[in-house]
């Protein structure tokens, strides 16, 4: 069986390659599939409602209520490799989702 780091490298190359040749749907599907393989919470590839966007905005606003930029900058580094790989896939998703389904990520 292929280890997780190697699967990440393969998925990373696949997602980037598909994005670069303009196959955004396939790129999104590959990134979401990898997140599912990691067992991380994964969004569905569909538009979210305006209510969900507003609800998530309020949630994030409350979480950051008394935090300064310095507090946020001083948060500990992410030390779980699975979450780190999942976050990198989210970054890839952010680049192509705005062209296919701009309201997929609530915030």
PDB file of C-alpha atoms in Angstrom:
ATOM      1  CA  UNK A   1       0.000   0.000   0.000  1.00  0.00           C
ATOM      2  CA  UNK A   2       1.202   3.506  -0.820  1.00  0.00           C
ATOM      3  CA  UNK A   3       1.889   5.699   2.210  1.00  0.00           C
ATOM      4  CA  UNK A   4      -0.107   8.873   2.799  1.00  0.00           C
ATOM      5  CA  UNK A   5       2.729  11.266   1.937  1.00  0.00           C
ATOM      6  CA  UNK A   6       3.186   9.616  -1.438  1.00  0.00           C
ATOM      7  CA  UNK A   7      -0.572   9.740  -2.074  1.00  0.00           C
ATOM      8  CA  UNK A   8      -0.460  13.437  -1.222  1.00  0.00           C
ATOM      9  CA  UNK A   9       2.356  14.084  -3.701  1.00  0.00           C
ATOM     10  CA  UNK A  10       0.462  12.257  -6.449  1.00  0.00           C
ATOM     11  CA  UNK A  11      -2.796  14.079  -5.650  1.00  0.00           C
ATOM     12  CA  UNK A  12      -0.988  17.416  -5.449  1.00  0.00           C
ATOM     13  CA  UNK A  13       0.521  16.961  -8.907  1.00  0.00           C
ATOM     14  CA  UNK A  14      -2.788  15.724 -10.317  1.00  0.00           C
ATOM     15  CA  UNK A  15      -4.813  18.648  -8.884  1.00  0.00           C
ATOM     16  CA  UNK A  16      -2.270  21.225 -10.081  1.00  0.00           C
ATOM     17  CA  UNK A  17      -1.979  19.655 -13.537  1.00  0.00           C
ATOM     18  CA  UNK A  18      -5.728  19.531 -14.053  1.00  0.00           C
ATOM     19  CA  UNK A  19      -6.050  23.127 -12.890  1.00  0.00           C
ATOM     20  CA  UNK A  20      -3.282  24.319 -15.194  1.00  0.00           C
ATOM     21  CA  UNK A  21      -4.897  22.794 -18.279  1.00  0.00           C
ATOM     22  CA  UNK A  22      -8.283  24.286 -17.403  1.00  0.00           C
ATOM     23  CA  UNK A  23     -10.051  21.139 -16.233  1.00  0.00           C
ATOM     24  CA  UNK A  24     -11.351  22.761 -13.064  1.00  0.00           C
ATOM     25  CA  UNK A  25     -14.181  20.302 -12.349  1.00  0.00           C
ATOM     26  CA  UNK A  26     -11.807  17.357 -12.405  1.00  0.00           C
ATOM     27  CA  UNK A  27      -9.281  19.268 -10.305  1.00  0.00           C
ATOM     28  CA  UNK A  28     -11.926  19.980  -7.668  1.00  0.00           C
ATOM     29  CA  UNK A  29     -13.085  16.355  -7.700  1.00  0.00           C
ATOM     30  CA  UNK A  30      -9.519  15.087  -7.233  1.00  0.00           C
ATOM     31  CA  UNK A  31      -8.865  17.444  -4.300  1.00  0.00           C
ATOM     32  CA  UNK A  32     -12.159  16.576  -2.596  1.00  0.00           C
ATOM     33  CA  UNK A  33     -11.526  12.872  -3.135  1.00  0.00           C
ATOM     34  CA  UNK A  34      -8.105  13.117  -1.490  1.00  0.00           C
ATOM     35  CA  UNK A  35      -9.588  14.910   1.537  1.00  0.00           C
ATOM     36  CA  UNK A  36     -12.169  12.110   1.837  1.00  0.00           C
ATOM     37  CA  UNK A  37      -9.366   9.506   1.678  1.00  0.00           C
ATOM     38  CA  UNK A  38      -7.682  11.273   4.587  1.00  0.00           C
ATOM     39  CA  UNK A  39     -10.930  11.028   6.544  1.00  0.00           C
ATOM     40  CA  UNK A  40     -11.202  14.808   6.901  1.00  0.00           C
ATOM     41  CA  UNK A  41     -14.498  16.699   6.797  1.00  0.00           C
ATOM     42  CA  UNK A  42     -15.149  17.500   3.152  1.00  0.00           C
ATOM     43  CA  UNK A  43     -17.672  19.812   1.578  1.00  0.00           C
ATOM     44  CA  UNK A  44     -19.982  18.678  -1.171  1.00  0.00           C
ATOM     45  CA  UNK A  45     -19.465  20.174  -4.596  1.00  0.00           C
ATOM     46  CA  UNK A  46     -22.555  22.332  -4.578  1.00  0.00           C
ATOM     47  CA  UNK A  47     -23.574  25.881  -3.857  1.00  0.00           C
ATOM     48  CA  UNK A  48     -24.239  26.809  -0.231  1.00  0.00           C
ATOM     49  CA  UNK A  49     -27.131  29.025   0.731  1.00  0.00           C
ATOM     50  CA  UNK A  50     -26.825  32.694   1.642  1.00  0.00           C
ATOM     51  CA  UNK A  51     -28.064  31.747   5.107  1.00  0.00           C
ATOM     52  CA  UNK A  52     -25.102  29.379   5.542  1.00  0.00           C
ATOM     53  CA  UNK A  53     -22.670  32.070   4.402  1.00  0.00           C
ATOM     54  CA  UNK A  54     -24.105  34.566   6.897  1.00  0.00           C
ATOM     55  CA  UNK A  55     -24.195  31.958   9.692  1.00  0.00           C
ATOM     56  CA  UNK A  56     -20.543  31.009   9.096  1.00  0.00           C
ATOM     57  CA  UNK A  57     -19.518  34.664   8.922  1.00  0.00           C
ATOM     58  CA  UNK A  58     -21.124  35.285  12.317  1.00  0.00           C
ATOM     59  CA  UNK A  59     -19.484  32.151  13.749  1.00  0.00           C
ATOM     60  CA  UNK A  60     -16.023  33.207  12.568  1.00  0.00           C
ATOM     61  CA  UNK A  61     -16.613  36.772  13.737  1.00  0.00           C
ATOM     62  CA  UNK A  62     -17.473  35.489  17.229  1.00  0.00           C
ATOM     63  CA  UNK A  63     -14.427  33.208  17.318  1.00  0.00           C
ATOM     64  CA  UNK A  64     -12.157  36.115  16.413  1.00  0.00           C
ATOM     65  CA  UNK A  65     -13.991  38.644  18.590  1.00  0.00           C
ATOM     66  CA  UNK A  66     -11.243  39.630  21.007  1.00  0.00           C
ATOM     67  CA  UNK A  67      -8.276  38.405  18.993  1.00  0.00           C
ATOM     68  CA  UNK A  68      -5.692  40.800  17.683  1.00  0.00           C
ATOM     69  CA  UNK A  69      -3.594  40.199  14.589  1.00  0.00           C
ATOM     70  CA  UNK A  70      -0.700  39.428  16.934  1.00  0.00           C
ATOM     71  CA  UNK A  71      -2.762  36.782  18.795  1.00  0.00           C
ATOM     72  CA  UNK A  72      -3.600  35.087  15.520  1.00  0.00           C
ATOM     73  CA  UNK A  73       0.013  35.249  14.333  1.00  0.00           C
ATOM     74  CA  UNK A  74       1.161  33.644  17.613  1.00  0.00           C
ATOM     75  CA  UNK A  75      -1.089  30.593  17.296  1.00  0.00           C
ATOM     76  CA  UNK A  76       0.867  27.329  17.362  1.00  0.00           C
ATOM     77  CA  UNK A  77       1.866  25.720  14.086  1.00  0.00           C
ATOM     78  CA  UNK A  78      -0.237  22.902  12.737  1.00  0.00           C
ATOM     79  CA  UNK A  79       1.514  19.696  13.753  1.00  0.00           C
ATOM     80  CA  UNK A  80      -0.813  17.002  12.405  1.00  0.00           C
ATOM     81  CA  UNK A  81       0.370  15.947   8.936  1.00  0.00           C
ATOM     82  CA  UNK A  82      -3.075  14.803   7.835  1.00  0.00           C
ATOM     83  CA  UNK A  83      -4.625  18.178   8.629  1.00  0.00           C
ATOM     84  CA  UNK A  84      -1.702  19.935   6.998  1.00  0.00           C
ATOM     85  CA  UNK A  85      -2.165  17.929   3.776  1.00  0.00           C
ATOM     86  CA  UNK A  86      -5.904  18.568   3.918  1.00  0.00           C
ATOM     87  CA  UNK A  87      -5.307  22.291   4.330  1.00  0.00           C
ATOM     88  CA  UNK A  88      -2.993  22.328   1.321  1.00  0.00           C
ATOM     89  CA  UNK A  89      -5.751  20.643  -0.719  1.00  0.00           C
ATOM     90  CA  UNK A  90      -8.114  23.384   0.474  1.00  0.00           C
ATOM     91  CA  UNK A  91      -5.650  25.946  -0.855  1.00  0.00           C
ATOM     92  CA  UNK A  92      -5.677  24.191  -4.240  1.00  0.00           C
ATOM     93  CA  UNK A  93      -9.471  24.119  -4.133  1.00  0.00           C
ATOM     94  CA  UNK A  94      -9.636  27.837  -3.452  1.00  0.00           C
ATOM     95  CA  UNK A  95      -7.818  28.544  -6.712  1.00  0.00           C
ATOM     96  CA  UNK A  96     -10.309  26.767  -8.945  1.00  0.00           C
ATOM     97  CA  UNK A  97     -13.593  26.792  -7.043  1.00  0.00           C
ATOM     98  CA  UNK A  98     -14.232  30.464  -7.752  1.00  0.00           C
ATOM     99  CA  UNK A  99     -14.449  29.570 -11.459  1.00  0.00           C
ATOM    100  CA  UNK A 100     -16.802  26.606 -11.064  1.00  0.00           C
ATOM    101  CA  UNK A 101     -18.799  27.083  -7.841  1.00  0.00           C
ATOM    102  CA  UNK A 102     -17.890  30.419  -6.222  1.00  0.00           C
ATOM    103  CA  UNK A 103     -20.169  29.948  -3.216  1.00  0.00           C
ATOM    104  CA  UNK A 104     -19.076  26.417  -2.328  1.00  0.00           C
ATOM    105  CA  UNK A 105     -16.947  27.534   0.618  1.00  0.00           C
ATOM    106  CA  UNK A 106     -19.102  29.437   3.127  1.00  0.00           C
ATOM    107  CA  UNK A 107     -16.042  31.251   4.523  1.00  0.00           C
TER     108      UNK A 107
END
